[in-house]
mmCIF file of C-alpha atoms and ligand atoms in Angstrom:
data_model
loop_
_atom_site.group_PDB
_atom_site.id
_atom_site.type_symbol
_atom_site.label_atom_id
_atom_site.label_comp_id
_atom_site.label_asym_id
_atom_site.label_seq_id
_atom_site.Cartn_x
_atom_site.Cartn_y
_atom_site.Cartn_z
ATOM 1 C CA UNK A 13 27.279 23.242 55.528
ATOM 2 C CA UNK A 14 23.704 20.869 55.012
ATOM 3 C CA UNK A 15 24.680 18.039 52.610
ATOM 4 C CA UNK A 16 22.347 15.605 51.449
ATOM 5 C CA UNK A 17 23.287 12.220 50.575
ATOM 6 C CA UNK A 18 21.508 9.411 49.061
ATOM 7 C CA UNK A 19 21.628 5.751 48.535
ATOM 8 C CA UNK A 20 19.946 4.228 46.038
ATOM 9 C CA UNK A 21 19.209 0.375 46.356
ATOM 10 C CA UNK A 22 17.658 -2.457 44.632
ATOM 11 C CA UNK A 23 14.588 -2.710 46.843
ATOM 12 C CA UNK A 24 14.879 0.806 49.594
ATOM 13 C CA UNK A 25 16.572 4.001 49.217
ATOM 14 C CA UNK A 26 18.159 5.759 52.638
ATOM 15 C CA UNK A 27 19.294 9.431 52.838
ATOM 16 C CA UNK A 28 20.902 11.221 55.606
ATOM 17 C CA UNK A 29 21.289 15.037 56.026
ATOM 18 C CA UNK A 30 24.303 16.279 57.394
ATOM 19 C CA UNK A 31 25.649 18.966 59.158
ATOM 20 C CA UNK A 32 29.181 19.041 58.346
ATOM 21 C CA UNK A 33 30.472 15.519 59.665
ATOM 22 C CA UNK A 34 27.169 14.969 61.858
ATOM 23 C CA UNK A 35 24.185 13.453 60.660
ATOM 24 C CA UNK A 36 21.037 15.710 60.904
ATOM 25 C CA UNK A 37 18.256 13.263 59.833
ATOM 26 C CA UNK A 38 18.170 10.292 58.206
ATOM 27 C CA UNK A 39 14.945 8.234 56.578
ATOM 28 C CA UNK A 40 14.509 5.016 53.941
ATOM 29 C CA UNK A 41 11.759 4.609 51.778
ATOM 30 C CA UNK A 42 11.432 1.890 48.921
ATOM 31 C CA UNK A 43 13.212 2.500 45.702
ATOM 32 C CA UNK A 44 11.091 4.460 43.744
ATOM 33 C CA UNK A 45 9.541 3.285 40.285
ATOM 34 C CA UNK A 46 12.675 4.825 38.259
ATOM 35 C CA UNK A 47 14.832 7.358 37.563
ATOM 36 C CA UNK A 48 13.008 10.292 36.815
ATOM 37 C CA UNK A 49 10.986 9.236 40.290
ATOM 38 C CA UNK A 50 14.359 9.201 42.413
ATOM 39 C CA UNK A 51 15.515 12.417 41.222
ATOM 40 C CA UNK A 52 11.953 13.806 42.107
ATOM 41 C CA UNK A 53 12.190 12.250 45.184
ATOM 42 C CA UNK A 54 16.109 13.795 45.643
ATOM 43 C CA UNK A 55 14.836 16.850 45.111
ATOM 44 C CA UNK A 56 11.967 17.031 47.165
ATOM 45 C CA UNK A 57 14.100 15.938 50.232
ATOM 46 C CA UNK A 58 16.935 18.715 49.055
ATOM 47 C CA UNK A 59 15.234 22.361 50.298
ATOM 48 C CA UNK A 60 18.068 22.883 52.736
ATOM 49 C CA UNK A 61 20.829 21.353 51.198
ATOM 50 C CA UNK A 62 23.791 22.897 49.791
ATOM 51 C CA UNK A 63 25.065 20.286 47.442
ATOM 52 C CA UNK A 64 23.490 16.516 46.840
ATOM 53 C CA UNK A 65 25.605 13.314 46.410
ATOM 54 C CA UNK A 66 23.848 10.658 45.079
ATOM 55 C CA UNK A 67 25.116 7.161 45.092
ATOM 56 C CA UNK A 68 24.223 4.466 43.058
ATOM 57 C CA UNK A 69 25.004 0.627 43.026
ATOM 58 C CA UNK A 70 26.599 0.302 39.271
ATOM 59 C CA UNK A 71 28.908 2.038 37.019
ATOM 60 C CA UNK A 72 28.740 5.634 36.615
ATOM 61 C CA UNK A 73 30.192 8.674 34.303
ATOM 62 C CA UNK A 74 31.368 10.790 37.592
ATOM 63 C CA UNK A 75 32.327 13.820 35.260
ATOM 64 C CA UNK A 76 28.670 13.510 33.997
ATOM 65 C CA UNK A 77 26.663 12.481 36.457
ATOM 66 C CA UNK A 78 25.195 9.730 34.093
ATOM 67 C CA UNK A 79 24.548 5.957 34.655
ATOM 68 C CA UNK A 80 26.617 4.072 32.729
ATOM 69 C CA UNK A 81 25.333 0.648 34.518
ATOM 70 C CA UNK A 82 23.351 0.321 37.407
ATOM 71 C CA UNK A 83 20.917 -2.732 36.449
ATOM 72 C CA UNK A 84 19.517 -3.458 39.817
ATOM 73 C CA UNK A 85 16.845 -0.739 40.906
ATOM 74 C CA UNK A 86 13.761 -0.401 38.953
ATOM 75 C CA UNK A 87 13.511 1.268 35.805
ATOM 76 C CA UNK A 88 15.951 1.943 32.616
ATOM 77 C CA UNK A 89 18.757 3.809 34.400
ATOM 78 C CA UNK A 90 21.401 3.288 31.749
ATOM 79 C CA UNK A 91 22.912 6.372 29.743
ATOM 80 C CA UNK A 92 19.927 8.409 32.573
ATOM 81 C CA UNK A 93 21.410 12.044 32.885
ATOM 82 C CA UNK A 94 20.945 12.061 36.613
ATOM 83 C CA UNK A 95 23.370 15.146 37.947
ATOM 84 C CA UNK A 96 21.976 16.978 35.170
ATOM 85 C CA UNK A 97 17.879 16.570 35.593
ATOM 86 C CA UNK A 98 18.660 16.815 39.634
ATOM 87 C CA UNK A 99 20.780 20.136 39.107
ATOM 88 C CA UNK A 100 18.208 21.060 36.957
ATOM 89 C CA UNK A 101 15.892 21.235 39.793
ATOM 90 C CA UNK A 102 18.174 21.820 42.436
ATOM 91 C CA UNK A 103 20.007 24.516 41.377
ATOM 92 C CA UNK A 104 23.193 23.243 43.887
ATOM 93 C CA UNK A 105 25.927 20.736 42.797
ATOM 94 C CA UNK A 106 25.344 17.186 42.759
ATOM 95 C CA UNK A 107 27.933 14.138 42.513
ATOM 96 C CA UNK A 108 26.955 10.777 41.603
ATOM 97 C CA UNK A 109 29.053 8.149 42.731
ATOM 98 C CA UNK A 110 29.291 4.264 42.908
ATOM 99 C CA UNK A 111 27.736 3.273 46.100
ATOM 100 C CA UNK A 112 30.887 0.730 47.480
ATOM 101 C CA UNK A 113 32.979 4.002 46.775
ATOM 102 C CA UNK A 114 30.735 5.943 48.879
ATOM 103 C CA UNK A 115 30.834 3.089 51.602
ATOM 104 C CA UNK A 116 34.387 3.698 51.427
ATOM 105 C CA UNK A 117 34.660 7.401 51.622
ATOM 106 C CA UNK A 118 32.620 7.364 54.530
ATOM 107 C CA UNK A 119 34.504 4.872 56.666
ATOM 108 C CA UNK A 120 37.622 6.047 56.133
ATOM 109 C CA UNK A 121 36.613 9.825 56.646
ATOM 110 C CA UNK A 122 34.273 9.225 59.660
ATOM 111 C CA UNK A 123 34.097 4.793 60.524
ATOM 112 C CA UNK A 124 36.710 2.296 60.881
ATOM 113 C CA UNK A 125 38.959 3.299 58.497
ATOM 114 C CA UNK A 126 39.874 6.762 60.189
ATOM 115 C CA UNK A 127 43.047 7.819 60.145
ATOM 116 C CA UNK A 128 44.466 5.000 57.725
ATOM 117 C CA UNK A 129 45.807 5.879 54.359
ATOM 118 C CA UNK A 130 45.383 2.919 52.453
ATOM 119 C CA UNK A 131 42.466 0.437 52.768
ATOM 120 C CA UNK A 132 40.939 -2.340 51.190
ATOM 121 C CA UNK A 133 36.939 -2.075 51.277
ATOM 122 C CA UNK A 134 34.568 -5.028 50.706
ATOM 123 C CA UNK A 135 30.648 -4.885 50.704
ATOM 124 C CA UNK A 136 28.647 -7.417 51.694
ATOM 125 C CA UNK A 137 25.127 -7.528 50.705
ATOM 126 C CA UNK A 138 23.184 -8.516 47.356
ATOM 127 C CA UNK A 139 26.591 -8.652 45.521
ATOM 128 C CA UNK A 140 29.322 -7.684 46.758
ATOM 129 C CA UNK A 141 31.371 -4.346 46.248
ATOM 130 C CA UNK A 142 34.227 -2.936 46.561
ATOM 131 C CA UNK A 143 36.928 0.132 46.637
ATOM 132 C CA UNK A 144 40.431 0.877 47.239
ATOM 133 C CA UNK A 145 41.931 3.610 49.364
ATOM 134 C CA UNK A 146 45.782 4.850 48.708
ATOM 135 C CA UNK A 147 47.781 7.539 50.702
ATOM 136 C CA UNK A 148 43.874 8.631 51.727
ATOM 137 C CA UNK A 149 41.994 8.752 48.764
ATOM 138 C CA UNK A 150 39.181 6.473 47.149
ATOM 139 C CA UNK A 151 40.126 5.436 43.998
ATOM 140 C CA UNK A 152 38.736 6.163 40.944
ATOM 141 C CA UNK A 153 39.244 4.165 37.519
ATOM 142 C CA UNK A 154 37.864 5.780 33.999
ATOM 143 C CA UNK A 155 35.282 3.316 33.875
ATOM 144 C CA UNK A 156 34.100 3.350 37.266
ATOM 145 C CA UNK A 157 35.126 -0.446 37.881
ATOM 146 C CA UNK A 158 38.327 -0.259 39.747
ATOM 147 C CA UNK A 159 38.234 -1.834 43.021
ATOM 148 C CA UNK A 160 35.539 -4.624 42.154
ATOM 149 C CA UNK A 161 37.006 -6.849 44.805
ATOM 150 C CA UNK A 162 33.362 -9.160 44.657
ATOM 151 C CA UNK A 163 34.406 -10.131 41.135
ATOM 152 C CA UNK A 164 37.545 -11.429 41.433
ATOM 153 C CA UNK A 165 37.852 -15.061 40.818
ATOM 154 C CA UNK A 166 38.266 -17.481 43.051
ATOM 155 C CA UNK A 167 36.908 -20.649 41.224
ATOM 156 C CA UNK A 168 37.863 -20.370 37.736
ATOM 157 C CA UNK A 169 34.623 -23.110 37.147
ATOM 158 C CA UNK A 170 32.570 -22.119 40.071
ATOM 159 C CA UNK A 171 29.035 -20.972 40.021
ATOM 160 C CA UNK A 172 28.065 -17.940 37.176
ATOM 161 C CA UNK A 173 27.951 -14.916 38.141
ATOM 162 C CA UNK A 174 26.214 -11.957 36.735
ATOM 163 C CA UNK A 175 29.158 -10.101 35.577
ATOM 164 C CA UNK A 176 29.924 -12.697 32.544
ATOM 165 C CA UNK A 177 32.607 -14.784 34.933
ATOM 166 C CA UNK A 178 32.590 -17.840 36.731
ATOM 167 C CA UNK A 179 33.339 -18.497 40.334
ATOM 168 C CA UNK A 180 33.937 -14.538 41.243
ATOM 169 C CA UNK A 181 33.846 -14.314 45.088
ATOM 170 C CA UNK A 182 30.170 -12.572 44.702
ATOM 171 C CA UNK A 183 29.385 -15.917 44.073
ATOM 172 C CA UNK A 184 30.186 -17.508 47.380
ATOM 173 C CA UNK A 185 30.125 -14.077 49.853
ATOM 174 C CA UNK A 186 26.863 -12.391 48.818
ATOM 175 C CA UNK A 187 23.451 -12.960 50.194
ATOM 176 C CA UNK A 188 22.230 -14.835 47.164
ATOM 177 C CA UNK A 189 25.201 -17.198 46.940
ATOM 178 C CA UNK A 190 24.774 -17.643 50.348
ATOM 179 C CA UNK A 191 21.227 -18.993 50.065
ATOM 180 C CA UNK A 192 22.189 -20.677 46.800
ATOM 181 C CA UNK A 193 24.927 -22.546 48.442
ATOM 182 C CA UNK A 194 23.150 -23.502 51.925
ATOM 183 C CA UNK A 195 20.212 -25.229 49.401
ATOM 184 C CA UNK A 196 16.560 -25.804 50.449
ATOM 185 C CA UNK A 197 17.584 -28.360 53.084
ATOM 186 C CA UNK A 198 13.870 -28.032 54.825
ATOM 187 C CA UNK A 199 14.500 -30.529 57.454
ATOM 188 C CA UNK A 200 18.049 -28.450 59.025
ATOM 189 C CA UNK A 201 16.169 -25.232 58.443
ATOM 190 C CA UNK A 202 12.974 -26.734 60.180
ATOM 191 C CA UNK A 203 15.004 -27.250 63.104
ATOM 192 C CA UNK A 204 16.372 -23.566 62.994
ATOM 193 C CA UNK A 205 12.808 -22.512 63.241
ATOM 194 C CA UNK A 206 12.736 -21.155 59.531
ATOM 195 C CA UNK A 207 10.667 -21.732 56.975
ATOM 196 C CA UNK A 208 11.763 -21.993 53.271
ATOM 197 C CA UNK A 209 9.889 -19.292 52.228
ATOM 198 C CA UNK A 210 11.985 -17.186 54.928
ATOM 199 C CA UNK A 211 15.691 -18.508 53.857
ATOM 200 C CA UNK A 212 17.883 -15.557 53.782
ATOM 201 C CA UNK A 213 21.224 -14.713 54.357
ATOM 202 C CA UNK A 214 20.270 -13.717 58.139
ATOM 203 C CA UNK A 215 18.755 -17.114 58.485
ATOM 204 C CA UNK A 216 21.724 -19.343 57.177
ATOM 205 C CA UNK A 217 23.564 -17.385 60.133
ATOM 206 C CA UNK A 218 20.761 -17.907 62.286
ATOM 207 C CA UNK A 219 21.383 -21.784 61.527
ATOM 208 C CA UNK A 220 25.022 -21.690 61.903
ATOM 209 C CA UNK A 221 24.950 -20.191 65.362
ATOM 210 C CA UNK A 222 22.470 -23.084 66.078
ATOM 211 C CA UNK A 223 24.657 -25.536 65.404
ATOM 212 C CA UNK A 224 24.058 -26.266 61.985
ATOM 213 C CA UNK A 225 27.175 -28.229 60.241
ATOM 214 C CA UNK A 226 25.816 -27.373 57.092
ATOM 215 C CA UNK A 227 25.329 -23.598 57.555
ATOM 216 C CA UNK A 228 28.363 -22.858 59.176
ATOM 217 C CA UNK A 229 29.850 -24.896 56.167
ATOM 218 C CA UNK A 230 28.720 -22.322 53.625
ATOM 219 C CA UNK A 231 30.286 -19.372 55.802
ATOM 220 C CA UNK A 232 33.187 -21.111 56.158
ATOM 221 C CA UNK A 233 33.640 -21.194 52.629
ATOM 222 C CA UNK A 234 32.403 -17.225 52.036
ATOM 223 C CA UNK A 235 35.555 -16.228 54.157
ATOM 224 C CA UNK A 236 37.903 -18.845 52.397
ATOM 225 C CA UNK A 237 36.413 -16.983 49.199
ATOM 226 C CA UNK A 238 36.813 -13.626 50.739
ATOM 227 C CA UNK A 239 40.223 -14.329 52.016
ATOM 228 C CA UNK A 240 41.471 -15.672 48.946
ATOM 229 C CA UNK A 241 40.476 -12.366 46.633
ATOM 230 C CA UNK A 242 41.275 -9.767 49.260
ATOM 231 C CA UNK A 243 44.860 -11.960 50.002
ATOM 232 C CA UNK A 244 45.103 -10.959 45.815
ATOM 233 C CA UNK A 245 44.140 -7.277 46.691
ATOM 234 C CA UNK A 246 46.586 -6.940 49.315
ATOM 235 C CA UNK A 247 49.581 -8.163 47.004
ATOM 236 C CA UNK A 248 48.107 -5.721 44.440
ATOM 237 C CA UNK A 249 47.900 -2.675 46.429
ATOM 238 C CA UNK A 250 50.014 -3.356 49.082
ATOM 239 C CA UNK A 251 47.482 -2.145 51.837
ATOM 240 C CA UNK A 252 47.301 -3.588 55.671
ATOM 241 C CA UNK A 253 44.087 -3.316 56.441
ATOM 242 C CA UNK A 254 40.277 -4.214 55.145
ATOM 243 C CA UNK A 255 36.430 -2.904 56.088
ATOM 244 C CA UNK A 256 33.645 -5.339 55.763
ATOM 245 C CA UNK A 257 30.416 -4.085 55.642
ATOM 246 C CA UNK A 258 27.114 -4.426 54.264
ATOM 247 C CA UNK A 259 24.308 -6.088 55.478
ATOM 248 C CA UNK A 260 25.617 -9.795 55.455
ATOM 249 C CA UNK A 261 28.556 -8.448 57.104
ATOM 250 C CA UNK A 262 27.166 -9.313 60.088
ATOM 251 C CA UNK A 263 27.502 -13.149 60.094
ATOM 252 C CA UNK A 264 31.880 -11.677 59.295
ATOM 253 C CA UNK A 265 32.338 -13.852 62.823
ATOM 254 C CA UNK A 266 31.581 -17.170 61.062
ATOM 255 C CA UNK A 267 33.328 -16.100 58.527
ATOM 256 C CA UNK A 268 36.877 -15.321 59.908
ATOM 257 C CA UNK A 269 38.343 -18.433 60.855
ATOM 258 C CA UNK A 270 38.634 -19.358 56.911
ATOM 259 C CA UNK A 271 39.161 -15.576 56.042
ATOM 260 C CA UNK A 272 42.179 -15.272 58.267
ATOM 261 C CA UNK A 273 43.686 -18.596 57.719
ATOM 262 C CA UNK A 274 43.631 -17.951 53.634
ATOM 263 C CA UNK A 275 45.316 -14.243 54.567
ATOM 264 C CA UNK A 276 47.893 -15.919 57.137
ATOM 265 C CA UNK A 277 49.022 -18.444 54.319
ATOM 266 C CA UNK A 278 49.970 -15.098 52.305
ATOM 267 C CA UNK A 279 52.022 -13.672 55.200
ATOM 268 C CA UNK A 280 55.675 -13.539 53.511
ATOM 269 C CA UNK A 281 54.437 -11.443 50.881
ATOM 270 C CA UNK A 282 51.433 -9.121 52.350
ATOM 271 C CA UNK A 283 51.980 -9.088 55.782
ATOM 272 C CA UNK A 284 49.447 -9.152 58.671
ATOM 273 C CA UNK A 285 46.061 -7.636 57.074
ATOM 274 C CA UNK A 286 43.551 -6.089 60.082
ATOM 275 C CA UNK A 287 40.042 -7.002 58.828
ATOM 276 C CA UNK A 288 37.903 -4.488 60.806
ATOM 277 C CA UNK A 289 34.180 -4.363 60.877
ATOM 278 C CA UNK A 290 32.592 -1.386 59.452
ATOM 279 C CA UNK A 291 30.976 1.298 62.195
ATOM 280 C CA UNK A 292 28.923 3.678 60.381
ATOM 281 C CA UNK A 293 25.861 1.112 59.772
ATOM 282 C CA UNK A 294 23.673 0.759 56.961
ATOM 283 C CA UNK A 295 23.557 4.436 56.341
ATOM 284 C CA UNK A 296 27.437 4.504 55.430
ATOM 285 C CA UNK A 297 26.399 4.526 51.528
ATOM 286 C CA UNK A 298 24.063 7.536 51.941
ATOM 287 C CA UNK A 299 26.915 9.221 54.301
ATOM 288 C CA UNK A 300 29.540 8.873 51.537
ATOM 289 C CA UNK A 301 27.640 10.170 49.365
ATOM 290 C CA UNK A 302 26.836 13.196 50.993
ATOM 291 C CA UNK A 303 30.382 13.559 51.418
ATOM 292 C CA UNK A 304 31.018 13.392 47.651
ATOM 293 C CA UNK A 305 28.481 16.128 47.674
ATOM 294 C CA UNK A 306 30.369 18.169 49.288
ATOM 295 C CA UNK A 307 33.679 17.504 47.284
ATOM 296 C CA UNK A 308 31.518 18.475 44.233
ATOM 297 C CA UNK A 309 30.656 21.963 45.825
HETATM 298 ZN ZN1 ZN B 2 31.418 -11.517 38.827
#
């Protein structure tokens, strides 16, 4: 069975084509100008495909296929009918899905997750997401918001975050909160051979691994931020393990010492957590949601 999935971000959109479990082709092209564009653009990349999952990073109505709230890629997406203007021109079924719940699906169907039942799964990237796997399956709340591990709080009068809260761990473990926290500091970043213009996640890590107190400093306290909401998590759901991924998952090594010391406080009641780095890449989101795709058909 050909399954398309796609991943729509803030700034690029990837898609894969599978073949059953194996990915066929793959490509990512900036985020196009709206909605209307993306489904276009989903449809022109659909000939062979038997069903399209589409996965988008905000709320959605899954029975619908509508965006409830996805305010980070261009254009009005909100209350956008996008299952039914791509079926429209499709003519196969299409699922639309958060894209941390398509992270999820895919790495515990085909990544790191395999062959667990129940799974915490964080995001790491321009905010932070998040799902919840029990006895196998992602879960799903009515509204689409279950599982928001990045906005749990963690500093009741931290930083604001873009949710309405204070202090939520998006705050502290996301790219932006990341930059935010490590400052403009020009003279440590100098000496990391960065310029300001330059600063991103990527380059606080760069820092870090250079020896910079500072940097390592605001990693430190993304893991103590991480560990503290996902120690939460655990005595919610009563899982033993956790995926990182996402694109500023790959600085998780400066991040575990704090991480694991905030879970190992928690022992007595949750147990030893395994926090396991995701496998399937940055094209986990667009895998997912080809799988969902598929569930849909
Ligand atoms: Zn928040």
């Amino acid at each position: 069975m050909t399954l398309l999935g796609i991943d729509v971000g803030g700034t690029y959109t990837k898609w894969v084509l599978m073949e059953g479990a194996v990915v066929a082709g793959s490509g990512t092209v900036p985020t196009p100008p709206g909605p209307d564009e993306t489904v276009k653009l989903a449809a022109s990349l659909a000939p062979r495909a038997e069903s399209i999952g589409i996965g988008l990073p905000g709320h959605v109505d899954r029975d619908t296929g509508t965006a409830l709230f996805v305010p980070n890629p261009p254009g009005d997406w909100d209350g956008y009918p996008v299952g039914a203007r791509l079926r429209a021109l499709v003519g196969v079924p299409v699922s639309v899905v958060n894209d941390a719940r398509a992270f999820a699906l895919a790495e515990l169907e085909l990544g790191a997750a395999r062959g667990l039942a129940d799974v915490l799964f964080a995001v790491l990237g321009t905010g932070v997401g998040g799902a919840v796997a029990l006895r196998g399956d992602v879960l799903v709340g009515p509204r689409d918001n279950l599982g928001e591990i990045g906005h749990v709080t963690v500093a009741p009068w931290g930083p604001a975050c873009c949710c309405g809260n204070r202090g939520c761990v998006e705050t502290f473990a996301a790219g932006p909160g990341i930059v935010r926290a490590f400052g403009s500091g020009t003279a440590k970043i100098t000496a990391a051979k960065i310029t300001a213009a330059e600063i991103t996640a990527a380059a606080v890590a760069e820092a870090a691994r250079a020896g910079d107190g500072r940097a390592a400093k605001v990693f430190e306290r993304a893991g103590w931020a991480l560990g503290v909401a996902l120690g939460d998590a655990a005595s919610f759901f009563g899982v033993g393990s956790v995926v990182v991924g996402g694109g500023v998952s790959g600085a998780l090594d400066l991040m575990r010492p704090a991480l694991h010391a905030e879970l190992a406080r928690r022992r007595p009641l949750i147990g030893d957590i395994a926090v396991l780095p995701a496998v399937l890449g940055p094209l986990a989101g667009a895998i997912g949601a080809a799988l969902y795709g598929r569930r849909s058909g």
